[in-house]
XYZ file of C-alpha atoms in Angstrom:
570
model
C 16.050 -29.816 -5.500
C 12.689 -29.081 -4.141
C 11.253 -31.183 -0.873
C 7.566 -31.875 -0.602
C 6.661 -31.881 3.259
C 3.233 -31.697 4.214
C 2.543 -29.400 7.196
C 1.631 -31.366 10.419
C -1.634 -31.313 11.725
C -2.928 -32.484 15.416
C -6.164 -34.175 14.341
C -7.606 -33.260 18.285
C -7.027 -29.590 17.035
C -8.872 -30.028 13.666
C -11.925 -31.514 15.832
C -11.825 -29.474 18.516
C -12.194 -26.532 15.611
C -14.800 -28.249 13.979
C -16.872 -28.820 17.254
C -16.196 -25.036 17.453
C -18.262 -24.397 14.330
C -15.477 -24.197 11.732
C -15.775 -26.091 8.537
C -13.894 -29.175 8.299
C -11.319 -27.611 5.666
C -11.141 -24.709 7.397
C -10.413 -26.665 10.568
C -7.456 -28.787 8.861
C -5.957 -25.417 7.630
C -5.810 -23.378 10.518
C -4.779 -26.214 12.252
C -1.909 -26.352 10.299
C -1.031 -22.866 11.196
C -1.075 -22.718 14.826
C -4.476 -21.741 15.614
C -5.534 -24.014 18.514
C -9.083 -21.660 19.178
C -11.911 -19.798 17.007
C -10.611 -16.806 18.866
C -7.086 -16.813 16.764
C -9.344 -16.302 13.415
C -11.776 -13.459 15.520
C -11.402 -10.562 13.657
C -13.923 -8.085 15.123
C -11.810 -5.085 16.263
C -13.073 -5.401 19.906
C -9.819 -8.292 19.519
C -7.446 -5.887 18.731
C -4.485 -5.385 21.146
C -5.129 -2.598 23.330
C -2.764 0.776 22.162
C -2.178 1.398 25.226
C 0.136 -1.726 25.528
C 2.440 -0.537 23.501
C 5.225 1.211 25.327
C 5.806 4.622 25.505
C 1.983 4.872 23.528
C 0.004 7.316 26.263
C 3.320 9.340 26.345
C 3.344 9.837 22.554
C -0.168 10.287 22.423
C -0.063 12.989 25.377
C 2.597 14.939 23.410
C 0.793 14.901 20.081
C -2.437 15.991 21.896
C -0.116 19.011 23.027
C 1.188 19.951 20.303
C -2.022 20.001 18.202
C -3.943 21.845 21.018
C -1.105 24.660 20.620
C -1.287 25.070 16.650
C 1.974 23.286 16.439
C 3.565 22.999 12.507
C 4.308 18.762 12.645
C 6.051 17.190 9.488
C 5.765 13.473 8.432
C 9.099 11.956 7.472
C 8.213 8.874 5.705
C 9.917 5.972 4.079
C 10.423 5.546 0.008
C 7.893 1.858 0.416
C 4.644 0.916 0.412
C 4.562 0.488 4.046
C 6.055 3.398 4.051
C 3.558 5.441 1.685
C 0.472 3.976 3.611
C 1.915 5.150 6.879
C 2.603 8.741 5.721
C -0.914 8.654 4.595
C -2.213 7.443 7.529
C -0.395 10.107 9.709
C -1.578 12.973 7.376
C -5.257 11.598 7.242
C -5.404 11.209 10.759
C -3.724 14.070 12.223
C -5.761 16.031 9.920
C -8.740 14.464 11.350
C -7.673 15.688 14.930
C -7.008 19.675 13.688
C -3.641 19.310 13.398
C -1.415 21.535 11.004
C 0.452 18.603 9.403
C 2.278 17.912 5.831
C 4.784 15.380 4.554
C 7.897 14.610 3.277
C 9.337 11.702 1.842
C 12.983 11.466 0.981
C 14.137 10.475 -2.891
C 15.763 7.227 -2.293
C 18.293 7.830 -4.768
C 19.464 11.282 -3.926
C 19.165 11.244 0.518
C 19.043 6.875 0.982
C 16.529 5.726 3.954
C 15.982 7.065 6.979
C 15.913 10.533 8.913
C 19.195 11.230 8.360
C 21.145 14.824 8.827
C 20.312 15.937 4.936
C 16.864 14.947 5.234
C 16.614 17.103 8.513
C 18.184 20.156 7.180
C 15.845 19.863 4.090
C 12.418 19.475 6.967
C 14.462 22.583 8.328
C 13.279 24.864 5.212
C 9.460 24.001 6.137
C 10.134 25.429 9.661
C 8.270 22.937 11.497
C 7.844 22.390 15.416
C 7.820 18.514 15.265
C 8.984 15.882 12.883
C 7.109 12.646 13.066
C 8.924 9.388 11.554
C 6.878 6.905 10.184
C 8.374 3.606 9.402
C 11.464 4.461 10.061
C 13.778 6.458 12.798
C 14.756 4.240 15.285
C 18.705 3.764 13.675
C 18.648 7.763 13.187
C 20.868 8.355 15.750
C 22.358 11.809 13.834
C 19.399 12.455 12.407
C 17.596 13.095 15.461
C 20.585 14.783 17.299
C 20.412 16.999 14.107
C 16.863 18.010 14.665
C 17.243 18.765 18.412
C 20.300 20.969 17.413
C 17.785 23.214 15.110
C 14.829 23.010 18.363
C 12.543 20.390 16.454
C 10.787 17.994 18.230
C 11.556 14.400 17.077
C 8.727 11.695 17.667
C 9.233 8.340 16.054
C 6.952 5.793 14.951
C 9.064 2.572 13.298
C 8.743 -0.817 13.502
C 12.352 -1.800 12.295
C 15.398 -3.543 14.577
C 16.954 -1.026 16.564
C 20.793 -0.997 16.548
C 22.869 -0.885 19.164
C 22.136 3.009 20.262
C 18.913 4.589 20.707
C 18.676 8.181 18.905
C 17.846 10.931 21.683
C 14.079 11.267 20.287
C 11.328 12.757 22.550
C 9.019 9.762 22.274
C 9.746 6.224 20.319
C 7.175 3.513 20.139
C 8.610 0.497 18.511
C 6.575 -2.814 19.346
C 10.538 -4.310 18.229
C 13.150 -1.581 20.706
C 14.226 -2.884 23.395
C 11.801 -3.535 26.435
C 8.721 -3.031 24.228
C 6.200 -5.376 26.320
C 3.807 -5.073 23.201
C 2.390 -8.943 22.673
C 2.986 -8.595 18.712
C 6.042 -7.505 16.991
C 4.685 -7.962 13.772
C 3.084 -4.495 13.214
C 4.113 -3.271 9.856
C 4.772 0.779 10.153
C 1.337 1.756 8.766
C 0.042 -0.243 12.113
C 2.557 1.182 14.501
C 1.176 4.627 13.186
C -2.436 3.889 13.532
C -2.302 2.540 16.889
C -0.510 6.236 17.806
C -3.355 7.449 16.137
C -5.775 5.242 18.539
C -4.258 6.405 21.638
C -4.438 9.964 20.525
C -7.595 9.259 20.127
C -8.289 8.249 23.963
C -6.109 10.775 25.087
C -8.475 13.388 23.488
C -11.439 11.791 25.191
C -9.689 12.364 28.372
C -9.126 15.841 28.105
C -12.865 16.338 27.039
C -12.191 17.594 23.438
C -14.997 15.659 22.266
C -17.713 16.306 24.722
C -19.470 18.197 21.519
C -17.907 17.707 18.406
C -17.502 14.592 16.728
C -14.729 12.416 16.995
C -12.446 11.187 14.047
C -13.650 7.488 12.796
C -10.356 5.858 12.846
C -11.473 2.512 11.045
C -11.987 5.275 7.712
C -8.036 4.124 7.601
C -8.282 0.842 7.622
C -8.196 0.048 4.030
C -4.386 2.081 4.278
C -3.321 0.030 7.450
C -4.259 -2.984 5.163
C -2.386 -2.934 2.150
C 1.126 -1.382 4.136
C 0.444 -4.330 6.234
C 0.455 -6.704 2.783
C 2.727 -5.213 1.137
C 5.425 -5.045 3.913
C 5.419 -9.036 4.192
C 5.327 -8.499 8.039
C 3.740 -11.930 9.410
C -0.031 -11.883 9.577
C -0.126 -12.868 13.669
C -4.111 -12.844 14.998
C -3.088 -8.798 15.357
C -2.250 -8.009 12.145
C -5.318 -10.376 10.194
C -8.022 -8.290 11.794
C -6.128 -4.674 10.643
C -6.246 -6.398 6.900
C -9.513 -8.155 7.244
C -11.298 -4.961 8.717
C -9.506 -3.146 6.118
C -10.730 -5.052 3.106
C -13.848 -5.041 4.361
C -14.100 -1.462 3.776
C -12.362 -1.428 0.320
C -15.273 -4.478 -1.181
C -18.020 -2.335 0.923
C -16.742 0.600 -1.778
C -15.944 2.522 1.889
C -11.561 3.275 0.823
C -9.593 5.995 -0.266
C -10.034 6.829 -3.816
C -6.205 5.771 -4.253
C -6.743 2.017 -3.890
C -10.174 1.680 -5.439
C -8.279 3.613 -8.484
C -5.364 1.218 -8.123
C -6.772 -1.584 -8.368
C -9.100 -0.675 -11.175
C -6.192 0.263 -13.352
C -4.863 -3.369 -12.234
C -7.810 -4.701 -13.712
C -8.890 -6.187 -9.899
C -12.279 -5.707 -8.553
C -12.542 -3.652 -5.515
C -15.790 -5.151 -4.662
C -14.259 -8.693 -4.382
C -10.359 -7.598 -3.080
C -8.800 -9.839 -1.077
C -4.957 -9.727 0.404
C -3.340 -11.290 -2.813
C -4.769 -8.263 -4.697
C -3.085 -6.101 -2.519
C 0.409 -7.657 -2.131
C 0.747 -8.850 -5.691
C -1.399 -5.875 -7.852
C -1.624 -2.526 -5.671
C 1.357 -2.610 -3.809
C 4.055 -3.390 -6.186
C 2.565 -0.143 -8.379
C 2.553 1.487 -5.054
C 6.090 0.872 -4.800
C 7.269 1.708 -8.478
C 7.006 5.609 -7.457
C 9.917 4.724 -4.566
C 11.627 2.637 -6.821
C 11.663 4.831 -9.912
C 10.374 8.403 -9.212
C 9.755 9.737 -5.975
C 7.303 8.481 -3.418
C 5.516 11.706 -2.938
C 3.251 10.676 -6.481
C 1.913 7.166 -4.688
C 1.232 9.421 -1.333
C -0.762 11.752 -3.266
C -2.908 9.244 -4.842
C -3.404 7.944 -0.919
C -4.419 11.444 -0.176
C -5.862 12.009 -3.049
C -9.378 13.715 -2.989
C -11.441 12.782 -5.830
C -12.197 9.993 -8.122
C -10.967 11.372 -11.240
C -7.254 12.639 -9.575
C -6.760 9.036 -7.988
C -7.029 7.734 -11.407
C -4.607 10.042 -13.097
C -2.132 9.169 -10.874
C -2.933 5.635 -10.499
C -2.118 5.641 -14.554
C 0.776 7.519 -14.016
C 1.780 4.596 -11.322
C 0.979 1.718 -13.419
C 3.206 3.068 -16.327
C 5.925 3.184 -13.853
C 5.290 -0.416 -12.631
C 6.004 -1.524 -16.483
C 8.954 0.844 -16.759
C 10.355 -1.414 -13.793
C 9.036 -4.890 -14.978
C 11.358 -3.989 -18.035
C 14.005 -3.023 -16.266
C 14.043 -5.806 -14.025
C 13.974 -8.183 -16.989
C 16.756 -6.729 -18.052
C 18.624 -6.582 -14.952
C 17.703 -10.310 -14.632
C 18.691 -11.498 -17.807
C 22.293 -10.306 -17.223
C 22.516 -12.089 -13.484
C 21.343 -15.091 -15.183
C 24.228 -14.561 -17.717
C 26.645 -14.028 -15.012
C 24.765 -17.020 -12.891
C 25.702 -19.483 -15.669
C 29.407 -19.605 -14.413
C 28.732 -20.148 -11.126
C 28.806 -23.654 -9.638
C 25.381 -22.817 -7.287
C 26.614 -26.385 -5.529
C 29.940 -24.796 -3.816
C 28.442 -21.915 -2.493
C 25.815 -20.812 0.296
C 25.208 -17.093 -0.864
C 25.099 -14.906 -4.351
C 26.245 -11.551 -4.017
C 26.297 -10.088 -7.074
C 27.374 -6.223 -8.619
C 26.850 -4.523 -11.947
C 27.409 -1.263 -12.596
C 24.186 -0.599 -14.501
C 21.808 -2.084 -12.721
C 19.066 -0.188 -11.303
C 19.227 0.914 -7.589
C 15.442 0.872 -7.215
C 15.008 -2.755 -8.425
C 17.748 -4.598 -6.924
C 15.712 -5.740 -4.368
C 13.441 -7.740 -6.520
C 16.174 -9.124 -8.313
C 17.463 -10.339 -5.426
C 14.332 -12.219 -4.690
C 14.052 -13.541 -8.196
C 17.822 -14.809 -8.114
C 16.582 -16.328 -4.135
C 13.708 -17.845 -5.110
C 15.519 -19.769 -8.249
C 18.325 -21.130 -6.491
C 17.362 -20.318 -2.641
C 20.188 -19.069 -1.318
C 20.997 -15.489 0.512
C 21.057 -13.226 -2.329
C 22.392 -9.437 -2.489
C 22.381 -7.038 -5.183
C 24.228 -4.352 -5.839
C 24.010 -1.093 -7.904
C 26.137 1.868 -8.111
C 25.329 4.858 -5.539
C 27.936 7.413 -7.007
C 30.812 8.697 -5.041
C 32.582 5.196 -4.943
C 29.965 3.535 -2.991
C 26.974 0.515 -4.085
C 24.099 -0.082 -2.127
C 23.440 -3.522 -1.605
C 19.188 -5.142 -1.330
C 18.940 -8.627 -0.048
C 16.933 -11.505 0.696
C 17.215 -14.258 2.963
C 15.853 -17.741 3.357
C 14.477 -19.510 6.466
C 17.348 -20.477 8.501
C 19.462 -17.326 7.873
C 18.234 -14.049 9.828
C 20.095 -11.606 7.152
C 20.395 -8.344 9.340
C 22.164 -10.720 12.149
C 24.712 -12.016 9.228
C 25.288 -8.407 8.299
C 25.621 -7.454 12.352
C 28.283 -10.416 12.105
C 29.953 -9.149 9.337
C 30.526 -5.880 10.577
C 32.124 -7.365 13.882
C 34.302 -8.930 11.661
C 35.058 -6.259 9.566
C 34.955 -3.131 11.192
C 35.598 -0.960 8.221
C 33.356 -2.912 5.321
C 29.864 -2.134 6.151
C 29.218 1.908 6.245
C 25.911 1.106 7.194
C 23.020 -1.139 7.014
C 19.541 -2.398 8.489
C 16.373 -4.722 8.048
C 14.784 -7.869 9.022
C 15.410 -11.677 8.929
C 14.497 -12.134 5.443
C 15.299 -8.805 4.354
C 17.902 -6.149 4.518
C 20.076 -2.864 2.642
C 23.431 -1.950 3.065
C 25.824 0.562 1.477
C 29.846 -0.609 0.596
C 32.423 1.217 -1.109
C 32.733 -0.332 -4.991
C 36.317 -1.246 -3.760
C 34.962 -3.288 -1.662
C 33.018 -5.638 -3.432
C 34.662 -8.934 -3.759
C 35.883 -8.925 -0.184
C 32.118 -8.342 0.711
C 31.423 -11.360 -1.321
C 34.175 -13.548 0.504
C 32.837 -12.278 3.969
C 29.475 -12.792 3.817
C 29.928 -16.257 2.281
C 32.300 -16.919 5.080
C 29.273 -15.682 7.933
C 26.867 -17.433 5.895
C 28.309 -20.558 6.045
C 28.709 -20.335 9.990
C 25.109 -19.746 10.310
C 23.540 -22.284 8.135
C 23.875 -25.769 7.196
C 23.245 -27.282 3.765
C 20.580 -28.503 4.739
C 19.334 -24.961 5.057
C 20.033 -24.281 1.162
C 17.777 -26.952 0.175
C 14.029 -25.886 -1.022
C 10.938 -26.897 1.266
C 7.809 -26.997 -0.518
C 5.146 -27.062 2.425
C 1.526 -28.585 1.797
C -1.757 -29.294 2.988
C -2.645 -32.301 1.888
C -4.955 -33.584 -1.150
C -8.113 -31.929 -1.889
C -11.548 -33.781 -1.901
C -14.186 -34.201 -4.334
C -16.768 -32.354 -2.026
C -14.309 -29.192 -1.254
C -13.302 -28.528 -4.798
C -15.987 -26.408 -5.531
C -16.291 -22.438 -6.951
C -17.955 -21.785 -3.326
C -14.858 -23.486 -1.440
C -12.240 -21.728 -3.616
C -14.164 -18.038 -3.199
C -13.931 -18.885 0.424
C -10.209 -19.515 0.398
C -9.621 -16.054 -1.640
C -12.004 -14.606 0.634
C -9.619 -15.255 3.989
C -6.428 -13.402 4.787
C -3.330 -15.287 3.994
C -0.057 -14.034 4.056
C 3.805 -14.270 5.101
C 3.479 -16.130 8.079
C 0.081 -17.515 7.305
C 0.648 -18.905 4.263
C -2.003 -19.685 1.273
C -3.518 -22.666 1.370
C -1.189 -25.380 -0.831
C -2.594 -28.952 -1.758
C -0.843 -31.815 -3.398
C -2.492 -34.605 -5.555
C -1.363 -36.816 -8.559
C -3.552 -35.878 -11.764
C -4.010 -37.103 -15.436
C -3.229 -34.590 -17.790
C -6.278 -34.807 -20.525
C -5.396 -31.480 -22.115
C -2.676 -29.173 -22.540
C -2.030 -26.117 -24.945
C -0.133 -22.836 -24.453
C -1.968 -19.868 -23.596
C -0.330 -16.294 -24.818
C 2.551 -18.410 -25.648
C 3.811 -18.057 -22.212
C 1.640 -19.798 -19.701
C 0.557 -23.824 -19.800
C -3.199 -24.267 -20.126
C -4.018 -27.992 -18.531
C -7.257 -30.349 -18.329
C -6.805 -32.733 -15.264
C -8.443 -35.857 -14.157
C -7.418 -36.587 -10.159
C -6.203 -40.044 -10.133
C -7.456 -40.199 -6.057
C -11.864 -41.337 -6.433
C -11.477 -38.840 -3.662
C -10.338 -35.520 -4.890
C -11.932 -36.065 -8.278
C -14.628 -33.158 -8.613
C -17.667 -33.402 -7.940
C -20.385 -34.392 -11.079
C -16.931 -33.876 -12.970
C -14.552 -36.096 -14.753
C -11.826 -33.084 -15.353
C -10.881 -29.821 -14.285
C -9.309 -27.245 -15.626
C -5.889 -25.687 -14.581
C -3.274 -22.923 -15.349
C 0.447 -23.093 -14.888
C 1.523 -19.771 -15.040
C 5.401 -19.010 -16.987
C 5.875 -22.429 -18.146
C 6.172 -23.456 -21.455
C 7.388 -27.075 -21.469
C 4.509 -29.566 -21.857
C 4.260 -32.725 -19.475
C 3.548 -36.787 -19.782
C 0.191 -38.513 -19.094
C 0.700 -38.142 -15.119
C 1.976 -35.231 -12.885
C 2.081 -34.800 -9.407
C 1.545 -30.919 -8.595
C 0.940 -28.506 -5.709
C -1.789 -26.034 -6.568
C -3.910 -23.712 -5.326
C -7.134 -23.610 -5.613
C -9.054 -20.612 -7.237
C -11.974 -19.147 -8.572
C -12.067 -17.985 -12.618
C -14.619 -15.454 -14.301
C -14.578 -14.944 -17.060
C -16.823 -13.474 -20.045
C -19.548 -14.052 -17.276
C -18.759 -17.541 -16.600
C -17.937 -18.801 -12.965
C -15.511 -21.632 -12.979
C -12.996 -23.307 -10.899
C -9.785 -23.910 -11.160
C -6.248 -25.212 -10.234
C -3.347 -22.485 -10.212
C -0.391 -25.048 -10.134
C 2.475 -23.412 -8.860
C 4.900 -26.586 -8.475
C 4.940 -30.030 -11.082
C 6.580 -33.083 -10.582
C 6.483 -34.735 -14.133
């Protein structure tokens, strides 16, 4: 069962906002969200945190400075995501910018797993570099790193993950999240941990004169990368992280990106010139991510890097195909859980863990979502690794922090777990195939010491009806115009509505005419508008209740508005 709970507002907040200069909806909204002063929603890049305040920064930047000054070979190590992708990007684009002799590599998720681990070393060994730079990952590579100082490589790591409980022996680590970082957000996705290195690299070269007649490198050129890692990683959008994607979508509408996302989201059919954050999280980066998930990363890190309009779109076509090779597979993959699902008394349980053999290692994790976000519990998937082993995806819900239940675990079970890591809502883990069912007893066991069930019951947060005056095209472009995002969510209203009209559309989505039954929200010099329900097929009565979105919709020239429902009470 779903709860509707609107989300609490201090009315001395919403004026205080408005005598600030904010628009009255704006001023209910952000309210809503924390933001007690204009300055939270600032998003000039003078408010950026200074790099310098995060730890170990200077030091990192001093020993990047030195080894670029002495012709030093450096190697990226990325991750096999689209954080992951943006921040190898970022690091090669930027380095290069400095002089530096710099190249990549990005291990095949299926053949070396995550992380800079012993194999991946001894495969940077072949490329004979001085130092290896980890983006987005490093700070759990405990042999790894021991395995590069054994061969006389440098290790510097950039990551943003949880560390565990030992620190590998790197040269530098900055980490807003290791322990006794004094950085004031530890939201950065790795795309921004990697750019701020880049920004005190930056200063670091000022000091020592280097730019006293050339030009300096124009960092903000990356902006549009730091933007869509920073989307696509679901890392919360704090006041930090909203001016990285707001300054970075400026530059991708101003035509002012990398080829590679203008090309991607042309071949998504979005508009460059009117991007906002949803085109990034829910068109560029999961085609971004289908070269991790199915191929190899390197192909979405070459369209990043890529130099010319007509080789971003090749391989932007290239990604897209791969984005409906995995749609398919996930289908399929989804249509057996659902199978299995249908024995399964979701009432008795608090978590779904859930194995078959031939399920697709690079799509688990959005099953796991799916299966989470249909019966919202903690969900892992599994799919066979070879060798006797699975690797497991998850994802959480509010209320259980999932790499803390898997930390628990482990403490319970020594021997279980051969290794894992993430985030609160999000984590991997490898088990033997042995294994699996007393996995499944375990982490129902820790689950159910964590949460209540309460916890397992779905929250549905909203702002509040709409009124006749604010549902408008103008109002709507300005809500697709503002960064939302995990932690900031989209704007969600509530009313009760007449359904005039209804018809499907494509055979899978609902096509509605509404009439608000509140004088108030009915539209202006309108009796009806129109509305989309997208993936549902079941028509409803003469009255709904529904939380929606409100959106803009072009189409053969025409500029309309519209209601995206996205929950119905019939």
């Amino acid at each position: 069962m779903t709860v509707i709970k609107q989300r609490p507002v201090l009315q001395e907040t919403v004026e205080y906002l408005q005598a600030s200069g904010l628009p009255p909806l704006m001023s209910r909204l952000f309210a809503a969200r924390g933001v007690a002063d204009v300055a939270q929603v600032a998003v000039n890049l003078s408010n950026l945190l200074p790099p310098q305040s995060l730890t170990n920064n200077q030091m990192m930047a001093k020993l990047l400075a030195d080894a670029i000054q002495a012709n030093k070979k450096l190697l990226v190590v990325g991750d096999y995501d689209a954080d992951g992708a943006t921040a190898t990007a970022v690091a090669v684009k930027g380095l290069r910018a400095f002089g530096a002799d710099v190249s990549f590599l990005v291990p095949n998720r299926f053949e070396y797993g995550y992380g800079l681990t012993p194999e991946i070393v001894a495969l940077a060994a072949t490329q004979k570099p001085d130092v290896i730079i980890t983006v987005d990952n490093g700070i759990a590579s405990v042999d790894g790193v021991a395995a590069a100082n054994a061969l006389g490589m440098q290790v510097l790591i950039t990551d943003h993950h949880l560390p565990g409980t030992e620190t590998p022996q790197a040269a530098c680590i900055i980490n807003p999240n290791q322990h006794g970082c004094t950085f004031a957000s530890k939201n950065l996705a790795g795309v921004g941990v990697m750019f701020y290195s880049l920004l005190a690299l930056r200063a670091e070269m000022r000091r020592r004169g280097i730019y006293t007649v050339a030009p300096e490198p124009n960092l903000t050129e990356l902006l549009d990368l730091v933007a869509l890692g920073t989307v696509a990683d679901l890392v919360r959008l704090d006041e930090n992280n909203r001016i990285l994607v707001e300054q970075g979508l400026r530059r991708i509408r101003a035509g002012a990106c990398s080829y590679g996302i203008t090309a991607l989201l042309r071949v998504a059919g979005r508009e460059p010139a009117k991007a906002t954050a949803q085109d990034l999280g829910f068109y560029v980066g999961p085609r971004l991510n289908a070269a991790g998930r199915l191929d190899d990363m390197t192909l979405g890190i070459q369209c990043l890097l890529a130099k010319s309009e007509t080789e971003a779109a090749q391989i932007a076509q290239q990604l897209h195909n791969l984005n409906l090779q995995r749609r398919s597979i996930e289908a399929d993959m989804q249509d057996s859980a659902n199978i299995s699902l249908d024995d399964v008394e979701m009432g008795d349980q608090y978590s779904i863990s859930m194995y078959q053999p031939d399920w697709h290692q690079g799509v688990i994790g959005i099953l796991a979502s799916r299966i989470k976000e249909r019966y919202h519990r903690p969900v892992i998937a599994f799919a066979d690794a070879g060798g006797g082993l699975i690797k497991g995806s998850g994802r959480s819900i509010a209320g259980l922090h999932l790499r803390d239940a898997l930390d628990l675990l482990s403490k319970h079970q020594p021997e279980l777990i051969l290794k894992f890591g993430g985030h609160a809502m999000a984590a991997g883990l490898t088990i033997r195939s042995d294994d699996f069912e007393l996995f499944k007893r375990g982490f129902e066991a820790v689950v159910r010491s964590l949460i209540t069930e309460a916890d397992l019951e779905s929250v549905l947060e909203v702002d509040g009806n709409l009124s006749a005056a604010d549902m408008t095209f103008q109002v709507a472009q300005l809500l697709e115009n503002q960064v939302w995002g995990q932690g900031f969510a989209p704007p969600l209203f509530y009313d009760e509505f007449e359904v005039l009209n209804q018809r499907l559309l494509g055979e899978k989505h609902l096509k509605l005419t509404l009439k608000p039954v509140s004088a108030s929200s009915a539209p202006s010099g309108a009796d009806s508008i129109d509305a989309i329900y997208f993936n549902q097929t079941d028509f409803f009565g003469n009255r709904i209740q529904a939380a929606y979105q409100l959106q803009t919709n072009s189409y053969n020239g025409a500029q309309k508005v519209q209601l995206n429902l996205r929950y119905v009470v019939a």
